[in-house]
Amino acid sequence: MKKTSLWKEDADASAYPPLQNDLHVDVAIIGGGMTGLTAAHLLAGAGKSVALLEAWRVGGGTTGFSTGNLYATVEERMHAICSKFDSETAHAVAASRTAAIGHIENLVHRLAIDCDFHRRPWRLISEIPQNNKILEKEFHACREAGLDAYLETSTPLPFDISRALRIENQAQFNPMRYAKALAAEIIKAGGSVFERTPVLRIKEGSPHSLYTENGTVTADKIIHATHSPKGVRFVHTLMGVHREYAIAVKLNSNNYPEGIFWVMSRPHQHSIRAYTDSRGESFLLVLGEPHKVGHKKDNESCFRNLEAYAGARFDVKSVDYRWSAQNYRSADGLPYIGALDEKTGVYIATGFATDGLTYGTLAAMIISDLILDNENPWAKLYDPRRHNPLKSAGRFIKENVHVFMDYMHDLPYRAEAKIVSDIRPDEGKTVVIKGEKFAVYRDEAGVLHQVSAVCTHMKCIVNWNAEAKSWDCPCHGSRFTVDGRVIEGPAMIDLPKPETGKPH
Amino acid sequence: MLISAIVLFSLAMLLGIFLLTFVLRGKHTPKAVAFTHGPLAAAGLVLLIAYAFQHRPAPIESLLLFAVAALGGFVLIAIDLTRTSVPKWMAVLHGLIALTGLVLLLRFAFL
Ligand SMILES: Cc1cc2nc3c(=O)[nH]c(=O)nc-3n(C[C@H](O)[C@H](O)[C@H](O)COP(=O)(O)OP(=O)(O)OC[C@H]3O[C@@H](n4cnc5c(N)ncnc54)[C@H](O)[C@@H]3O)c2cc1C
């Protein structure tokens, strides 16, 4: 079994050079996922000079660890948007997301991108009659949003269901192959792509300066296409950060259902889809088991639960892949896309929940229109400066109470292990050494990896993620490798190592 | 009310001194302490304001000093959470202002 995403395995590796010199461009884009790549492609195509800076590999963030589903509806449900806002807003959400899927489809056809793009139906499924009411509510909300929705009582799935809601003409693809192809197209359009180039510091000004290890990029505009914007921003207080788990399994029957299936479960839904890779091998993907980042001790259990869930519904032959990824849920249910203020030319795209392949594309469309001074019908809807305190209050309060409680765990001279020798091989724990908190991981060979346990974003104490072997910040979702390197989230600075350079 | 305010400020002061030992050594301040220190002092300030509304004479000097210290406290916690370290002089000044406020309050209450 491979501990990586199926998409990553089924796409050619990219090899763009790291930035090695100083550069001036019209637009600097931080992050090479769905959002950054699409924005870079649109802006380079419109004649702007563009540099895309990616900390690791293009597509290697959340994009390459997603499910690869493209749909006009949203994970947190259309009826929630209808009741929080109104049916006009739900209509605009569905129309904007449909336009983004259309943009992807156009590119796939125009550029002949080999990413297994197919139009497929999307289904929300209720297995038990108790869920039918919510399903019907969602059906009406989808109709109000202008989506071609139907109710049905059977699906191509091999287990019994009570009812299903179907929307035709949604889509699926391999997001990693799409991302790699977009990166190549950016170069063709005259843009630059730099991999293994984390942005370490941003100085906003005129022009903005983005500092990396071996070069500085100055730019008139910056796009934070990093899933969560970099640095300390108010928007972080508006979002809840969750990790979710995925497995790809093979079936004995070879009977892989076509389409997007969201099966309602308590407390969370499961997402199911099939995929046939470039060698002709088919897999069934099952995703779910979300939890707040840094808040689950035994997160290996999420995979066990997924396996049990899949095993109870399909004739599973083998579990071949497993991976996890992170998402950011906005306070009011809509993402934050656009300029941070009128003047500075700093743009963000975040709060996509698990709908960000489509929202990321939409964000790129909106932001490039803003930069190119084009009208965009949806710019106002998703404007990050929108004021709707009543719609945001519930999640805002809930998330910030969580953050406060996380800070309250930071007691003086208290940590998970008393001394480093208490930490067993392949275990990570916090330890207090000379009054300071360290995050210490002992690898399987017994070697200690020791870094500060204080998150460099807003100084929460990081928690060990046993599944991903990373240090995860429970407050705003920054994640770090065992050697302290930023993996994702708002932090830009690595966790410092002890001053001696040696483990204590 | 005045005595309760003095008790709250005194507890806040003890935690503040503890926090100051971390700041002066250039170490990460334990946030559970920082987030207890602030609310304790804020509760003391609320009681003091209520007392000043209800009684004459009122400890106006210490109230003003505590108000300034509270503003400084907001700045300090903002810096602490968002920058690498708190400027030591700022933490010491915040402490001295609050301490002066407490001394004046004690004098007002007991002398
Ligand atoms: C389990 C799961 C399944 C999902 N499935 C779907 C789905 O089926 N359909 C859907 O629409 N959405 C789905 N999503 C959501 C979707 O995957 C994401 O919202 C989307 O991929 C976000 O794209 P992005 O480009 O904004 O961010 P990312 O893909 O995360 O890209 C951000 C990039 O920024 C880089 N970066 C970060 N910091 C720096 C720095 N300092 N310097 C330079 N680069 C930096 C990262 O390395 C990364 O490559 C899913 C999410 C999860 C968690």
Short mmCIF file of N, CA and C and ligand atoms in Angstrom, two decimals, chain A residues 30-36 53-57 59-71 97 197-200 225-227 230 244-245 287 325-327 349 352-360 487-489 492, ligand 1:
data_model
loop_
_atom_site.label_atom_id
_atom_site.label_comp_id
_atom_site.label_asym_id
_atom_site.label_seq_id
_atom_site.Cartn_x
_atom_site.Cartn_y
_atom_site.Cartn_z
N ILE A 30 2.03 33.22 -5.55
CA ILE A 30 2.62 32.29 -4.58
C ILE A 30 1.72 31.06 -4.54
N GLY A 31 2.28 29.93 -4.93
CA GLY A 31 1.52 28.68 -4.86
C GLY A 31 1.14 28.15 -6.23
N GLY A 32 1.52 26.89 -6.45
CA GLY A 32 1.26 26.26 -7.75
C GLY A 32 0.25 25.14 -7.64
N GLY A 33 -0.93 25.46 -7.08
CA GLY A 33 -2.05 24.51 -7.09
C GLY A 33 -3.04 24.96 -8.15
N MET A 34 -4.26 24.47 -8.02
CA MET A 34 -5.31 24.80 -8.99
C MET A 34 -5.45 26.31 -9.17
N THR A 35 -5.46 27.05 -8.06
CA THR A 35 -5.70 28.49 -8.11
C THR A 35 -4.54 29.21 -8.79
N GLY A 36 -3.33 28.97 -8.30
CA GLY A 36 -2.17 29.69 -8.81
C GLY A 36 -1.89 29.37 -10.27
N LEU A 53 5.64 31.03 -7.96
CA LEU A 53 6.63 30.48 -7.02
C LEU A 53 5.98 29.37 -6.22
N GLU A 54 6.49 28.18 -6.35
CA GLU A 54 5.90 27.02 -5.67
C GLU A 54 6.93 26.44 -4.70
N ALA A 55 6.49 26.26 -3.45
CA ALA A 55 7.41 25.80 -2.40
C ALA A 55 7.92 24.38 -2.66
N TRP A 56 7.04 23.52 -3.21
CA TRP A 56 7.44 22.13 -3.42
C TRP A 56 7.36 21.83 -4.92
N ARG A 57 6.33 21.09 -5.35
CA ARG A 57 6.13 20.78 -6.77
C ARG A 57 4.75 21.24 -7.19
N GLY A 59 1.10 21.34 -8.20
CA GLY A 59 0.03 20.36 -7.98
C GLY A 59 0.23 19.52 -6.74
N GLY A 60 1.35 19.68 -6.08
CA GLY A 60 1.69 18.80 -4.94
C GLY A 60 1.07 19.24 -3.62
N GLY A 61 0.32 20.34 -3.63
CA GLY A 61 -0.39 20.76 -2.41
C GLY A 61 -1.70 20.00 -2.32
N THR A 62 -2.74 20.68 -1.95
CA THR A 62 -4.03 20.00 -1.77
C THR A 62 -4.59 19.52 -3.12
N THR A 63 -4.32 20.27 -4.17
CA THR A 63 -4.85 19.92 -5.50
C THR A 63 -4.56 18.46 -5.84
N GLY A 64 -3.33 18.04 -5.64
CA GLY A 64 -2.93 16.68 -5.99
C GLY A 64 -3.36 15.64 -4.97
N PHE A 65 -4.05 16.07 -3.92
CA PHE A 65 -4.50 15.14 -2.88
C PHE A 65 -6.01 15.22 -2.69
N SER A 66 -6.69 15.72 -3.72
CA SER A 66 -8.14 15.90 -3.65
C SER A 66 -8.83 14.67 -4.23
N THR A 67 -10.11 14.83 -4.60
CA THR A 67 -10.85 13.71 -5.18
C THR A 67 -10.99 13.85 -6.69
N GLY A 68 -10.73 15.06 -7.18
CA GLY A 68 -10.82 15.27 -8.63
C GLY A 68 -12.24 15.37 -9.15
N ASN A 69 -13.15 15.80 -8.30
CA ASN A 69 -14.55 15.98 -8.72
C ASN A 69 -14.83 17.45 -8.99
N LEU A 70 -15.63 17.70 -10.03
CA LEU A 70 -16.00 19.08 -10.37
C LEU A 70 -17.52 19.15 -10.44
N TYR A 71 -18.10 19.99 -9.60
CA TYR A 71 -19.57 20.03 -9.49
C TYR A 71 -20.00 21.45 -9.16
N ARG A 97 -19.85 28.52 -10.41
CA ARG A 97 -19.12 27.25 -10.38
C ARG A 97 -19.29 26.50 -11.70
N THR A 197 10.72 26.63 -4.43
CA THR A 197 11.01 28.03 -4.15
C THR A 197 10.00 28.58 -3.15
N PRO A 198 10.14 28.21 -1.87
CA PRO A 198 9.20 28.78 -0.90
C PRO A 198 9.42 30.28 -0.72
N VAL A 199 8.34 31.01 -0.65
CA VAL A 199 8.44 32.44 -0.33
C VAL A 199 8.60 32.52 1.18
N LEU A 200 9.69 33.16 1.62
CA LEU A 200 10.03 33.16 3.04
C LEU A 200 9.57 34.43 3.75
N ALA A 225 -1.95 32.33 -3.65
CA ALA A 225 -2.69 31.14 -4.11
C ALA A 225 -2.21 29.94 -3.32
N THR A 226 -2.13 30.13 -2.01
CA THR A 226 -1.50 29.14 -1.13
C THR A 226 -2.54 28.38 -0.30
N HIS A 227 -3.77 28.37 -0.74
CA HIS A 227 -4.88 27.70 -0.06
C HIS A 227 -5.30 28.48 1.17
N LYS A 230 -0.71 33.63 3.21
CA LYS A 230 0.49 33.60 4.05
C LYS A 230 0.49 34.78 5.02
N GLU A 244 -8.84 15.68 6.06
CA GLU A 244 -9.74 14.63 5.61
C GLU A 244 -8.90 13.50 5.00
N TYR A 245 -9.45 12.30 4.98
CA TYR A 245 -8.67 11.12 4.64
C TYR A 245 -9.23 10.43 3.40
N LEU A 287 -13.50 8.75 0.47
CA LEU A 287 -12.95 9.83 1.29
C LEU A 287 -13.90 10.23 2.40
N ALA A 325 -5.51 15.21 3.32
CA ALA A 325 -5.31 16.60 2.89
C ALA A 325 -6.18 17.50 3.74
N GLN A 326 -6.02 18.78 3.51
CA GLN A 326 -6.56 19.79 4.41
C GLN A 326 -7.52 20.73 3.69
N ASN A 327 -8.53 21.22 4.37
CA ASN A 327 -9.39 22.23 3.75
C ASN A 327 -9.77 23.32 4.75
N ALA A 349 -7.23 33.99 -2.12
CA ALA A 349 -8.23 33.02 -2.60
C ALA A 349 -8.22 31.89 -1.58
N PHE A 352 -12.23 27.56 0.62
CA PHE A 352 -12.90 26.78 -0.43
C PHE A 352 -13.63 25.54 0.12
N ALA A 353 -13.47 25.21 1.38
CA ALA A 353 -13.93 23.92 1.93
C ALA A 353 -13.38 22.80 1.03
N THR A 354 -14.19 21.78 0.72
CA THR A 354 -13.64 20.73 -0.16
C THR A 354 -14.16 20.91 -1.58
N ASP A 355 -14.39 22.18 -1.95
CA ASP A 355 -14.91 22.47 -3.29
C ASP A 355 -13.92 23.28 -4.11
N GLY A 356 -12.64 23.21 -3.75
CA GLY A 356 -11.69 24.19 -4.26
C GLY A 356 -11.09 23.92 -5.62
N LEU A 357 -11.34 22.75 -6.22
CA LEU A 357 -10.85 22.60 -7.59
C LEU A 357 -11.66 23.53 -8.47
N THR A 358 -12.96 23.59 -8.22
CA THR A 358 -13.83 24.50 -8.96
C THR A 358 -13.68 25.93 -8.43
N TYR A 359 -13.74 26.10 -7.10
CA TYR A 359 -13.60 27.45 -6.55
C TYR A 359 -12.21 28.03 -6.87
N GLY A 360 -11.18 27.20 -6.87
CA GLY A 360 -9.83 27.69 -7.19
C GLY A 360 -9.77 28.22 -8.61
N ILE A 487 5.13 22.98 5.64
CA ILE A 487 4.51 22.17 4.59
C ILE A 487 3.36 22.96 3.97
N GLU A 488 2.50 23.48 4.81
CA GLU A 488 1.35 24.23 4.31
C GLU A 488 0.79 25.09 5.43
N GLY A 489 -0.25 25.87 5.08
CA GLY A 489 -0.87 26.74 6.07
C GLY A 489 -0.28 28.14 6.02
N MET A 492 5.08 31.06 7.35
CA MET A 492 6.10 31.16 6.29
C MET A 492 7.47 30.75 6.80
C1 LIG C 1 -9.54 15.30 0.93
C2 LIG C 1 -9.92 16.42 0.03
C3 LIG C 1 -10.61 16.15 -1.16
C4 LIG C 1 -10.98 17.19 -2.00
N1 LIG C 1 -11.67 16.92 -3.14
C5 LIG C 1 -12.10 17.93 -3.92
C6 LIG C 1 -12.87 17.68 -5.07
O1 LIG C 1 -13.16 16.55 -5.42
N2 LIG C 1 -13.32 18.73 -5.79
C7 LIG C 1 -13.03 20.01 -5.44
O2 LIG C 1 -13.46 20.93 -6.12
N3 LIG C 1 -12.25 20.27 -4.38
C8 LIG C 1 -11.78 19.27 -3.62
N4 LIG C 1 -11.02 19.54 -2.51
C9 LIG C 1 -10.57 20.90 -2.27
C10 LIG C 1 -9.45 21.24 -3.25
O3 LIG C 1 -8.56 20.17 -3.37
C11 LIG C 1 -8.67 22.46 -2.79
O4 LIG C 1 -9.54 23.46 -2.32
C12 LIG C 1 -7.86 23.02 -3.93
O5 LIG C 1 -7.02 22.02 -4.43
C13 LIG C 1 -7.09 24.23 -3.49
O6 LIG C 1 -6.25 24.62 -4.52
P1 LIG C 1 -5.22 25.77 -4.26
O7 LIG C 1 -4.44 25.96 -5.50
O8 LIG C 1 -5.91 26.95 -3.72
O9 LIG C 1 -4.30 25.21 -3.09
P2 LIG C 1 -3.19 24.05 -3.14
O10 LIG C 1 -3.49 23.02 -4.14
O11 LIG C 1 -3.00 23.61 -1.74
O12 LIG C 1 -1.94 24.83 -3.64
C14 LIG C 1 -1.27 25.76 -2.83
C15 LIG C 1 0.19 25.68 -3.14
O13 LIG C 1 0.88 26.73 -2.48
C16 LIG C 1 2.15 26.26 -2.15
N5 LIG C 1 2.72 27.11 -1.10
C17 LIG C 1 2.33 27.21 0.17
N6 LIG C 1 3.12 28.07 0.84
C18 LIG C 1 4.02 28.54 -0.05
C19 LIG C 1 5.12 29.46 0.04
N7 LIG C 1 5.45 30.06 1.21
N8 LIG C 1 5.84 29.70 -1.07
C20 LIG C 1 5.53 29.11 -2.25
N9 LIG C 1 4.51 28.21 -2.37
C21 LIG C 1 3.77 27.93 -1.29
C22 LIG C 1 1.91 24.84 -1.71
O14 LIG C 1 3.08 24.06 -1.76
C23 LIG C 1 0.84 24.38 -2.69
O15 LIG C 1 1.36 23.69 -3.78
C24 LIG C 1 -10.64 18.52 -1.66
C25 LIG C 1 -9.95 18.79 -0.48
C26 LIG C 1 -9.61 17.75 0.37
C27 LIG C 1 -8.90 18.07 1.62
#
